[in-house]
CSV table of C-alpha atoms and ligand atoms in Angstrom, one decimal:
chain,number,residue,atom,x,y,z
A,1233,MET,CA,-14.0,15.3,23.9
A,1234,ASN,CA,-13.1,18.1,21.4
A,1235,ASP,CA,-14.8,18.8,18.1
A,1236,PHE,CA,-12.9,17.1,15.3
A,1237,ILE,CA,-12.6,16.7,11.6
A,1238,PHE,CA,-12.0,13.2,10.3
A,1239,SER,CA,-10.4,12.5,7.0
A,1240,ASN,CA,-8.2,9.7,5.8
A,1241,THR,CA,-7.3,9.8,2.2
A,1242,THR,CA,-5.1,6.7,1.9
A,1243,LYS,CA,-6.4,4.2,-0.6
A,1244,VAL,CA,-5.6,0.7,0.9
A,1245,TYR,CA,-5.2,-2.5,-1.1
A,1246,PHE,CA,-5.4,-5.2,1.5
A,1247,GLY,CA,-4.7,-8.9,0.8
A,1248,LYS,CA,-2.4,-11.4,-0.8
A,1249,ASP,CA,-3.2,-10.7,-4.5
A,1250,GLN,CA,-3.3,-6.9,-4.5
A,1251,LEU,CA,0.2,-5.9,-5.6
A,1252,GLN,CA,-0.9,-6.5,-9.2
A,1253,HIS,CA,-2.6,-3.1,-8.9
A,1254,LEU,CA,0.7,-1.3,-8.1
A,1255,ASN,CA,1.4,-0.7,-11.8
A,1256,GLU,CA,-1.9,1.1,-12.5
A,1257,GLU,CA,-1.7,3.1,-9.3
A,1258,ILE,CA,1.9,4.3,-9.6
A,1259,LYS,CA,1.7,5.5,-13.1
A,1260,GLN,CA,-1.0,8.0,-12.3
A,1261,PHE,CA,1.7,10.0,-10.5
A,1262,GLY,CA,4.2,10.3,-13.4
A,1263,LYS,CA,7.1,8.5,-14.9
A,1264,LYS,CA,10.0,8.7,-12.6
A,1265,VAL,CA,9.9,6.8,-9.3
A,1266,LEU,CA,12.3,6.7,-6.3
A,1267,PHE,CA,12.1,3.1,-5.0
A,1268,VAL,CA,13.0,3.4,-1.3
A,1269,TYR,CA,13.7,0.3,0.8
A,1270,GLY,CA,15.7,-0.8,3.9
A,1271,GLY,CA,18.6,-3.1,4.5
A,1272,GLY,CA,17.6,-5.9,2.2
A,1273,SER,CA,14.8,-7.9,3.8
A,1274,ILE,CA,12.6,-7.2,0.7
A,1275,LYS,CA,15.1,-8.9,-1.5
A,1276,LYS,CA,15.2,-12.0,0.7
A,1277,ILE,CA,11.5,-12.4,0.5
A,1278,GLY,CA,11.3,-11.9,-3.2
A,1279,LEU,CA,9.3,-8.7,-2.9
A,1280,TYR,CA,11.9,-6.5,-4.6
A,1281,GLU,CA,11.5,-8.5,-7.8
A,1282,LYS,CA,7.7,-8.4,-7.6
A,1283,VAL,CA,7.7,-4.6,-7.2
A,1284,MET,CA,10.2,-4.2,-10.1
A,1285,SER,CA,8.0,-6.3,-12.3
A,1286,GLU,CA,5.0,-4.0,-11.5
A,1287,LEU,CA,7.1,-0.9,-12.2
A,1288,LYS,CA,8.2,-2.4,-15.5
A,1289,LYS,CA,4.6,-3.0,-16.5
A,1290,ALA,CA,3.9,0.6,-15.7
A,1291,ASP,CA,6.9,1.6,-17.9
A,1292,MET,CA,8.4,3.6,-15.0
A,1293,ILE,CA,11.9,4.9,-14.8
A,1294,VAL,CA,13.2,3.5,-11.6
A,1295,TYR,CA,15.8,5.1,-9.2
A,1296,ASP,CA,16.9,2.5,-6.7
A,1297,PHE,CA,17.3,3.9,-3.2
A,1298,GLY,CA,18.0,1.1,-0.7
A,1299,GLY,CA,19.8,1.1,2.6
A,1300,VAL,CA,17.4,3.0,4.9
A,1301,GLU,CA,18.4,2.2,8.4
A,1302,PRO,CA,16.0,1.4,11.3
A,1303,ASN,CA,15.4,4.7,13.1
A,1304,PRO,CA,16.1,6.4,9.8
A,1305,HIS,CA,18.9,9.0,9.7
A,1306,HIS,CA,18.3,12.6,8.4
A,1307,THR,CA,21.5,12.2,6.3
A,1308,THR,CA,19.9,9.3,4.4
A,1309,VAL,CA,16.8,11.4,3.9
A,1310,ASN,CA,18.9,14.3,2.6
A,1311,LYS,CA,20.6,11.9,0.1
A,1312,GLY,CA,17.2,10.7,-1.2
A,1313,ALA,CA,15.8,14.2,-1.5
A,1314,ALA,CA,18.9,15.4,-3.4
A,1315,LEU,CA,18.4,12.5,-5.8
A,1316,CYS,CA,14.7,13.4,-6.3
A,1317,LYS,CA,15.7,17.0,-7.1
A,1318,LYS,CA,18.5,16.0,-9.5
A,1319,GLU,CA,16.4,13.6,-11.4
A,1320,ASN,CA,13.0,15.3,-11.2
A,1321,ILE,CA,11.4,12.4,-9.5
A,1322,ASP,CA,7.6,12.3,-9.7
A,1323,VAL,CA,6.7,9.8,-7.0
A,1324,VAL,CA,8.3,8.1,-4.0
A,1325,LEU,CA,7.6,4.4,-3.5
A,1326,ALA,CA,8.4,3.1,0.0
A,1327,VAL,CA,8.7,-0.7,0.4
A,1328,GLY,CA,9.4,-1.8,3.9
A,1329,GLY,CA,8.6,-1.1,7.6
A,1330,GLY,CA,8.0,2.1,9.4
A,1331,SER,CA,11.5,3.3,9.0
A,1332,THR,CA,11.4,3.0,5.2
A,1333,ILE,CA,8.0,4.7,5.0
A,1334,ASP,CA,9.0,7.5,7.4
A,1335,ALA,CA,12.2,8.2,5.5
A,1336,SER,CA,10.2,8.2,2.2
A,1337,LYS,CA,7.8,10.8,3.7
A,1338,ALA,CA,10.7,13.1,4.7
A,1339,ILE,CA,12.3,12.6,1.3
A,1340,ALA,CA,9.1,13.5,-0.4
A,1341,ALA,CA,8.8,16.7,1.6
A,1342,THR,CA,12.4,17.7,1.3
A,1343,ALA,CA,12.3,17.1,-2.4
A,1344,LYS,CA,9.9,20.0,-2.6
A,1345,TYR,CA,11.7,22.3,-0.1
A,1346,LYS,CA,14.1,24.9,-1.3
A,1347,GLY,CA,16.7,23.9,1.2
A,1348,ASP,CA,18.6,20.7,1.2
A,1349,ASN,CA,18.3,19.6,4.9
A,1350,CYS,CA,15.2,17.8,6.0
A,1351,TRP,CA,16.0,18.7,9.6
A,1352,ASP,CA,14.8,22.3,8.8
A,1353,LEU,CA,11.3,20.8,8.3
A,1354,ILE,CA,11.5,19.0,11.6
A,1355,ASP,CA,13.0,21.5,14.0
A,1356,GLY,CA,10.6,24.3,12.9
A,1357,THR,CA,13.1,26.3,10.8
A,1358,ALA,CA,10.7,25.9,7.9
A,1359,PHE,CA,7.4,24.2,7.2
A,1360,ALA,CA,6.6,21.5,4.7
A,1361,THR,CA,3.9,22.9,2.6
A,1362,THR,CA,4.0,20.4,-0.2
A,1363,ASN,CA,5.6,17.0,-1.1
A,1364,LEU,CA,5.9,14.4,-3.8
A,1365,PRO,CA,3.2,11.8,-3.7
A,1366,ILE,CA,4.0,8.7,-1.6
A,1367,VAL,CA,3.0,5.1,-2.3
A,1368,ALA,CA,3.7,2.4,0.3
A,1369,VAL,CA,4.1,-1.3,0.4
A,1370,LEU,CA,4.1,-2.4,4.0
A,1371,THR,CA,6.2,-5.3,5.3
A,1372,LEU,CA,6.0,-5.0,9.1
A,1373,ALA,CA,2.9,-4.4,11.2
A,1374,ALA,CA,3.8,-1.7,13.8
A,1375,THR,CA,3.9,2.0,13.2
A,1376,GLY,CA,0.8,2.9,11.3
A,1377,SER,CA,2.9,5.0,9.0
A,1378,GLU,CA,1.2,3.3,6.0
A,1379,MET,CA,-2.0,5.3,6.8
A,1380,ASP,CA,-0.9,8.3,8.9
A,1381,ILE,CA,0.4,11.8,8.5
A,1382,GLY,CA,3.7,11.5,10.3
A,1383,GLY,CA,7.2,10.1,10.1
A,1384,VAL,CA,10.0,10.0,12.7
A,1385,ILE,CA,13.6,10.9,11.7
A,1386,SER,CA,16.8,10.6,13.8
A,1387,ASN,CA,19.5,13.2,13.7
A,1388,VAL,CA,22.5,11.2,14.8
A,1389,GLU,CA,24.7,14.3,15.0
A,1390,LEU,CA,22.3,15.9,17.6
A,1391,ASN,CA,21.1,12.7,19.2
A,1392,GLU,CA,17.6,13.7,18.5
A,1393,LYS,CA,14.6,11.8,17.1
A,1394,GLN,CA,11.7,14.0,16.1
A,1395,PRO,CA,8.6,13.7,14.0
A,1396,ILE,CA,7.7,15.4,10.7
A,1397,PHE,CA,4.0,15.9,10.2
A,1398,GLY,CA,1.8,17.0,7.3
A,1399,THR,CA,-1.6,16.0,6.1
A,1400,THR,CA,-0.2,15.4,2.6
A,1401,LEU,CA,2.4,13.1,4.0
A,1402,ARG,CA,-0.2,10.4,4.3
A,1403,PRO,CA,0.6,7.8,1.6
A,1404,SER,CA,-1.8,8.2,-1.4
A,1405,VAL,CA,-2.0,4.4,-1.8
A,1406,SER,CA,-0.8,1.7,0.6
A,1407,PHE,CA,-0.5,-2.0,-0.2
A,1408,LEU,CA,-1.0,-4.3,2.8
A,1409,ASP,CA,-0.3,-7.9,2.1
A,1410,PRO,CA,0.0,-10.0,5.3
A,1411,THR,CA,2.1,-12.6,3.5
A,1412,ASN,CA,4.9,-9.9,3.3
A,1413,THR,CA,5.1,-10.1,7.1
A,1414,PHE,CA,5.6,-13.9,7.4
A,1415,SER,CA,9.3,-13.3,7.5
A,1416,VAL,CA,9.3,-10.8,10.3
A,1417,ASN,CA,11.2,-12.4,13.2
A,1418,THR,CA,9.9,-13.0,16.7
A,1419,TYR,CA,11.7,-9.9,18.1
A,1420,GLN,CA,10.3,-7.5,15.5
A,1421,THR,CA,6.9,-9.1,15.7
A,1422,ALA,CA,6.8,-8.6,19.4
A,1423,SER,CA,8.2,-5.0,19.2
A,1424,GLY,CA,5.8,-4.1,16.5
A,1425,SER,CA,2.9,-5.5,18.4
A,1426,VAL,CA,3.8,-3.4,21.5
A,1427,ASP,CA,4.0,-0.3,19.2
A,1428,ILE,CA,0.5,-0.9,18.0
A,1429,MET,CA,-0.8,-1.2,21.6
A,1430,SER,CA,1.2,1.8,22.7
A,1431,HIS,CA,-0.3,4.0,19.9
A,1432,ILE,CA,-3.7,3.4,21.4
A,1433,PHE,CA,-2.6,3.6,25.1
A,1434,ASP,CA,-0.5,6.7,24.5
A,1435,VAL,CA,-2.6,8.8,22.2
A,1436,ALA,CA,-6.1,8.1,23.4
A,1437,TYR,CA,-6.8,5.3,26.0
A,1438,PHE,CA,-4.9,6.6,28.9
A,1439,SER,CA,-6.2,10.1,28.9
A,1440,LYS,CA,-7.6,12.3,31.6
A,1441,ASN,CA,-10.1,13.7,29.0
A,1442,ASP,CA,-13.5,12.2,28.4
A,1443,GLN,CA,-13.8,10.4,25.2
A,1444,MET,CA,-16.6,9.0,23.1
A,1445,ASP,CA,-17.7,5.6,24.5
A,1446,MET,CA,-17.8,4.0,21.1
A,1447,LEU,CA,-14.2,5.0,20.4
A,1448,LEU,CA,-13.1,3.7,23.8
A,1449,ARG,CA,-14.7,0.4,23.1
A,1450,VAL,CA,-13.2,0.1,19.6
A,1451,GLN,CA,-9.8,0.9,21.1
A,1452,GLU,CA,-10.2,-2.0,23.5
A,1453,GLU,CA,-11.2,-4.3,20.7
A,1454,VAL,CA,-8.1,-3.4,18.6
A,1455,LEU,CA,-6.0,-3.8,21.7
A,1456,LYS,CA,-7.5,-7.3,22.3
A,1457,THR,CA,-6.8,-8.1,18.7
A,1458,VAL,CA,-3.1,-7.6,19.3
A,1459,VAL,CA,-3.2,-9.5,22.6
A,1460,LYS,CA,-4.8,-12.5,20.8
A,1461,PHE,CA,-2.8,-12.5,17.5
A,1462,ALA,CA,0.7,-11.4,18.4
A,1463,PRO,CA,1.5,-14.7,20.3
A,1464,GLU,CA,-0.1,-16.6,17.4
A,1465,ALA,CA,2.1,-14.9,14.8
A,1466,ILE,CA,5.1,-15.6,17.0
A,1467,ALA,CA,4.2,-19.3,17.4
A,1468,LYS,CA,3.4,-19.6,13.7
A,1469,PRO,CA,5.0,-16.9,11.6
A,1470,ASP,CA,3.0,-17.8,8.4
A,1471,ASP,CA,-0.4,-17.8,10.1
A,1472,TYR,CA,-2.2,-15.6,7.6
A,1473,GLU,CA,-5.1,-14.7,9.9
A,1474,ALA,CA,-2.8,-13.6,12.7
A,1475,ARG,CA,-0.6,-11.5,10.4
A,1476,ALA,CA,-3.7,-10.0,8.7
A,1477,ASN,CA,-5.2,-9.0,12.1
A,1478,LEU,CA,-1.9,-7.4,13.3
A,1479,MET,CA,-1.5,-5.6,10.0
A,1480,TRP,CA,-4.9,-4.0,10.0
A,1481,ALA,CA,-4.7,-3.2,13.7
A,1482,SER,CA,-1.4,-1.4,13.0
A,1483,SER,CA,-3.1,0.8,10.5
A,1484,TRP,CA,-6.2,1.6,12.5
A,1485,ALA,CA,-4.3,2.3,15.7
A,1486,LEU,CA,-2.8,5.5,14.3
A,1487,ASN,CA,-4.9,6.5,11.2
A,1488,GLY,CA,-6.8,9.1,13.2
A,1489,PHE,CA,-10.1,7.2,13.7
A,1490,LEU,CA,-9.4,6.1,17.2
A,1491,PHE,CA,-8.1,9.3,18.6
A,1492,GLU,CA,-9.9,12.2,16.9
A,1493,GLY,CA,-11.1,14.6,19.5
A,1494,MET,CA,-8.1,14.0,21.8
A,1495,THR,CA,-5.3,16.4,22.4
A,1496,GLN,CA,-2.5,15.1,24.6
A,1497,ALA,CA,1.2,14.3,24.5
A,1498,ALA,CA,2.0,10.8,23.7
A,1499,THR,CA,3.9,10.2,27.0
A,1500,CYS,CA,5.6,6.9,26.5
A,1501,HIS,CA,6.5,7.8,22.9
A,1502,SER,CA,8.1,11.0,24.0
A,1503,ILE,CA,10.1,9.1,26.6
A,1504,GLU,CA,11.0,6.2,24.2
A,1505,HIS,CA,12.1,8.4,21.4
A,1506,GLU,CA,14.9,9.6,23.7
A,1507,LEU,CA,16.0,6.0,24.2
A,1508,SER,CA,16.1,5.3,20.4
A,1509,ALA,CA,17.7,8.7,19.7
A,1510,PHE,CA,20.6,8.1,22.1
A,1511,TYR,CA,20.9,4.3,22.0
A,1512,ASN,CA,19.3,3.3,18.6
A,1513,ILE,CA,17.2,0.7,20.2
A,1514,THR,CA,14.1,-0.9,18.6
A,1515,HIS,CA,11.2,1.5,19.1
A,1516,GLY,CA,8.5,-1.0,20.2
A,1517,HIS,CA,11.0,-2.7,22.7
A,1518,GLY,CA,11.7,0.7,24.3
A,1519,LEU,CA,7.9,1.2,24.6
A,1520,ALA,CA,7.5,-2.2,26.3
A,1521,ILE,CA,10.1,-1.3,28.9
A,1522,VAL,CA,8.7,2.2,29.6
A,1523,THR,CA,5.0,1.6,29.6
A,1524,PRO,CA,4.4,-0.5,32.7
A,1525,ARG,CA,6.9,1.6,34.7
A,1526,TRP,CA,5.1,4.7,33.6
A,1527,LEU,CA,1.8,3.3,34.7
A,1528,THR,CA,3.3,2.2,38.1
A,1529,TYR,CA,4.7,5.7,38.6
A,1530,ILE,CA,1.5,7.5,37.9
A,1531,LEU,CA,-0.8,5.1,39.7
A,1532,ASP,CA,-3.0,6.9,42.2
A,1533,GLU,CA,-6.7,7.1,43.0
A,1534,ASN,CA,-7.4,9.2,39.8
A,1535,THR,CA,-5.6,6.9,37.4
A,1536,ALA,CA,-6.4,3.6,39.0
A,1537,PRO,CA,-9.9,3.1,37.6
A,1538,LYS,CA,-8.8,3.4,33.9
A,1539,ILE,CA,-5.7,1.2,34.5
A,1540,LYS,CA,-7.9,-1.4,36.2
A,1541,ARG,CA,-10.4,-1.3,33.3
A,1542,MET,CA,-7.5,-2.0,30.8
A,1543,GLY,CA,-6.6,-5.1,32.9
A,1544,GLU,CA,-10.2,-6.3,33.0
A,1545,LYS,CA,-10.8,-5.8,29.3
A,1546,LEU,CA,-7.5,-7.1,28.0
A,1547,PHE,CA,-6.3,-9.6,30.5
A,1548,ASN,CA,-9.4,-10.7,32.4
A,1549,VAL,CA,-8.2,-9.2,35.7
A,1550,ASP,CA,-10.7,-9.8,38.4
A,1551,SER,CA,-13.3,-7.0,38.4
A,1552,SER,CA,-14.2,-7.5,42.1
A,1553,LEU,CA,-10.8,-6.2,43.2
A,1554,SER,CA,-10.6,-2.7,44.6
A,1555,GLU,CA,-9.6,0.0,42.1
A,1556,MET,CA,-6.1,0.1,43.4
A,1557,GLU,CA,-5.6,-3.6,43.6
A,1558,GLY,CA,-7.2,-4.1,40.2
A,1559,ALA,CA,-4.9,-1.5,38.7
A,1560,LYS,CA,-1.8,-3.1,40.2
A,1561,ALA,CA,-2.9,-6.5,38.8
A,1562,ALA,CA,-3.5,-4.9,35.4
A,1563,ILE,CA,0.1,-3.6,35.3
A,1564,LYS,CA,1.4,-7.0,36.3
A,1565,ALA,CA,-0.6,-8.6,33.5
A,1566,LEU,CA,0.7,-6.1,31.0
A,1567,GLU,CA,4.3,-6.9,32.1
A,1568,LYS,CA,3.6,-10.6,31.9
A,1569,PHE,CA,2.3,-10.1,28.3
A,1570,PHE,CA,5.3,-8.0,27.2
A,1571,PHE,CA,8.1,-9.8,29.0
A,1572,GLU,CA,6.9,-13.4,29.2
A,1573,THR,CA,4.4,-14.0,26.4
A,1574,LEU,CA,6.1,-11.8,23.8
A,1575,GLY,CA,9.6,-12.6,25.3
A,1576,LEU,CA,11.0,-9.0,25.3
A,1577,LYS,CA,13.8,-8.2,27.8
A,1578,SER,CA,12.3,-6.1,30.5
A,1579,ARG,CA,15.2,-3.8,31.6
A,1580,LEU,CA,17.3,-1.1,30.0
A,1581,SER,CA,20.4,-2.5,31.7
A,1582,GLU,CA,19.9,-5.7,29.7
A,1583,LEU,CA,20.3,-3.6,26.6
A,1584,GLY,CA,23.5,-2.1,27.9
A,1585,ILE,CA,21.9,1.2,28.8
A,1586,ASN,CA,22.9,3.0,32.1
A,1587,ASP,CA,21.7,6.1,33.8
A,1588,GLU,CA,24.5,8.4,32.5
A,1589,LYS,CA,22.2,10.4,30.1
A,1590,PHE,CA,18.9,10.1,31.9
A,1591,ALA,CA,18.7,13.7,33.2
A,1592,LEU,CA,19.4,15.1,29.7
A,1593,MET,CA,17.0,12.6,28.0
A,1594,ALA,CA,14.3,13.5,30.5
A,1595,LYS,CA,14.7,17.2,29.8
A,1596,LYS,CA,14.6,16.6,26.1
A,1597,ALA,CA,11.5,14.3,26.4
A,1598,CYS,CA,9.6,17.1,27.9
A,1599,GLY,CA,10.4,19.4,25.0
A,1600,LYS,CA,9.9,23.1,24.8
A,1601,ALA,CA,6.8,22.9,27.0
A,1602,GLY,CA,9.0,21.5,29.8
A,1603,LYS,CA,6.4,18.9,30.7
A,1604,LEU,CA,4.3,16.1,29.3
A,1605,GLU,CA,0.7,16.8,29.6
A,1606,ALA,CA,-1.5,13.7,29.2
A,1607,PHE,CA,-3.0,11.2,31.6
A,1608,THR,CA,-1.0,13.0,34.3
A,1609,THR,CA,1.4,15.9,34.0
A,1610,LEU,CA,5.1,14.8,34.0
A,1611,THR,CA,8.1,17.1,34.6
A,1612,PRO,CA,11.7,16.2,33.6
A,1613,GLU,CA,12.2,15.1,37.2
A,1614,ASP,CA,9.3,12.6,36.9
A,1615,VAL,CA,10.6,11.3,33.6
A,1616,GLU,CA,14.1,10.8,35.0
A,1617,LYS,CA,12.6,8.7,37.8
A,1618,ILE,CA,10.7,6.6,35.3
A,1619,PHE,CA,13.9,6.0,33.4
A,1620,ARG,CA,15.5,4.8,36.6
A,1621,MET,CA,12.6,2.4,37.2
A,1622,CYS,CA,13.4,0.9,33.8
A,1623,LEU,CA,17.0,0.2,34.6
B,2828,NZQ,O1,15.7,-2.8,6.8
B,2828,NZQ,P1,15.2,-4.2,6.4
B,2828,NZQ,O2,16.2,-5.1,5.8
B,2828,NZQ,O3,13.9,-4.1,5.6
B,2828,NZQ,O4,14.8,-4.9,7.8
B,2828,NZQ,C1,13.9,-4.4,8.7
B,2828,NZQ,C2,14.6,-3.9,10.0
B,2828,NZQ,O5,15.8,-4.5,10.2
B,2828,NZQ,C3,13.1,-5.6,9.3
B,2828,NZQ,N1,12.0,-5.9,8.5
B,2828,NZQ,C4,11.0,-5.2,8.0
B,2828,NZQ,N2,10.1,-5.9,7.3
B,2828,NZQ,C5,10.6,-7.2,7.3
B,2828,NZQ,C6,11.8,-7.2,8.0
B,2828,NZQ,N3,12.5,-8.3,8.2
B,2828,NZQ,C7,12.0,-9.5,7.7
B,2828,NZQ,N4,10.8,-9.5,7.0
B,2828,NZQ,C8,10.1,-8.4,6.8
B,2828,NZQ,N5,9.0,-8.5,6.1
B,2828,NZQ,O6,12.7,-5.2,10.6
B,2828,NZQ,C9,13.6,-4.2,11.1
B,2828,NZQ,C10,12.9,-3.0,11.6
B,2828,NZQ,O7,12.3,-2.3,10.6
B,2828,NZQ,P2,11.7,-0.9,10.9
B,2828,NZQ,O8,11.1,-0.3,9.6
B,2828,NZQ,O9,12.7,0.0,11.6
B,2828,NZQ,O10,10.5,-1.2,12.0
B,2828,NZQ,P3,9.2,-0.5,12.3
B,2828,NZQ,O11,8.2,-0.7,11.3
B,2828,NZQ,O12,8.9,-0.9,13.7
B,2828,NZQ,O13,9.5,1.1,12.2
B,2828,NZQ,C11,10.2,1.7,13.3
B,2828,NZQ,C12,10.4,3.2,13.1
B,2828,NZQ,O14,9.1,3.9,12.9
B,2828,NZQ,C13,9.0,5.0,13.8
B,2828,NZQ,C14,9.9,4.5,15.0
B,2828,NZQ,O15,10.2,5.5,15.9
B,2828,NZQ,C15,11.1,3.9,14.2
B,2828,NZQ,O16,12.0,4.9,13.8
B,2828,NZQ,N6,7.6,5.3,14.1
B,2828,NZQ,C16,6.9,5.9,13.2
B,2828,NZQ,C17,5.6,6.3,13.4
B,2828,NZQ,C18,4.8,6.9,12.4
B,2828,NZQ,N7,5.2,7.1,11.1
B,2828,NZQ,O17,3.7,7.4,12.6
B,2828,NZQ,C19,5.0,6.2,14.7
B,2828,NZQ,C20,5.7,5.2,15.6
B,2828,NZQ,O18,5.3,5.6,16.9
B,2828,NZQ,C21,7.1,5.2,15.5
B,2828,NZQ,O19,7.7,6.3,16.3
B,2829,ZN,ZN1,5.1,4.0,18.1
């Protein structure tokens, strides 16, 4: 493993009575707050009112910015940033899932950028050097955005979905109340759970590099947590323990701890981001469709032992099987979990996606490097074949 520096500066309030601290936390950043949220779920669950009451206690001047779409658009970000500049906003408050928090991060960075288009900070035209502080109230366990340094934005004009990164984009404070996720439906619970697992698989677990045994074992425990609690949250949406476990697993999957020392492309994420860029599908569902096909495509004598180990640890696959047979059984078990236990549709064709754009999407997934370097190296031709396996 590589040398690494670990730092995570997000202050987390976890639990059901923690929002009462929002007022004291938010006011340390100034007076004017941009209150960012999505399509209205926070109003349905009464969270909007609770947040407003905290902002009132802190005597904040509130600028309401609702309507962030899933797979947030760069045009929405630009509108939010323009409002921040016009009104001299001091702090961005994100209340929602990954899309809302990601859009808030990009708004916070663009608000401090001399240009008016967030895409400049994403395509490398300029670099985000500073941003407004960000406070988050999480409502969906999935992306890890509540404790990480990235956000993902969609450019609907270019059909591109790309990340914005910056160490200061980590929320300064995040509120994680599992009861705010009781209303997340089966489909989003399933998709979010796959996303959590994929962050571990993609960024660290399926790697050709050696890694620290302690981290590998913690990765497996977090993965097992999702395998245990996602079905329980689906069966009983207001199961506090299940929701709490998923929420904390979401944060730890991508907050840096589990993958420091690793450098590799996040293969399935690169492939999936093309699907959500072109077809606006739910990120975690795309990952569920891609991941087992990717593992099947790259299965060989080098990759089999690690895939088999995943099966043994997560799904009790028989350890006496040969490496190759064990790995095949592991992939089958993963498919069973995603498509039967969690109930996600398994094929792109079921989502109305055909092969028309696969060649272009495969090229884009491999980016400027022209390849994805991770567990194995994939070229655009390989990625196109994986897309076809998902049809
Ligand atoms: O918009 P509202 O009305 O809030 O509804 C949302 C949305 O329709 C709904 N929802 C959220 N919380 C809810 C709820 N419905 C009922 N009750 C609640 N408590 O769920 C739908 C999906 O929300 P969204 O925020 O889009 O989901 P998620 O958290 O999965 O975020 C997905 C986005 O994050 C990006 C993805 O690519 C995608 O754009 N990612 C961000 C990452 C990061 N920041 O590091 C990493 C990830 O790999 C990922 O790429
Ligand atoms: Zn993800």
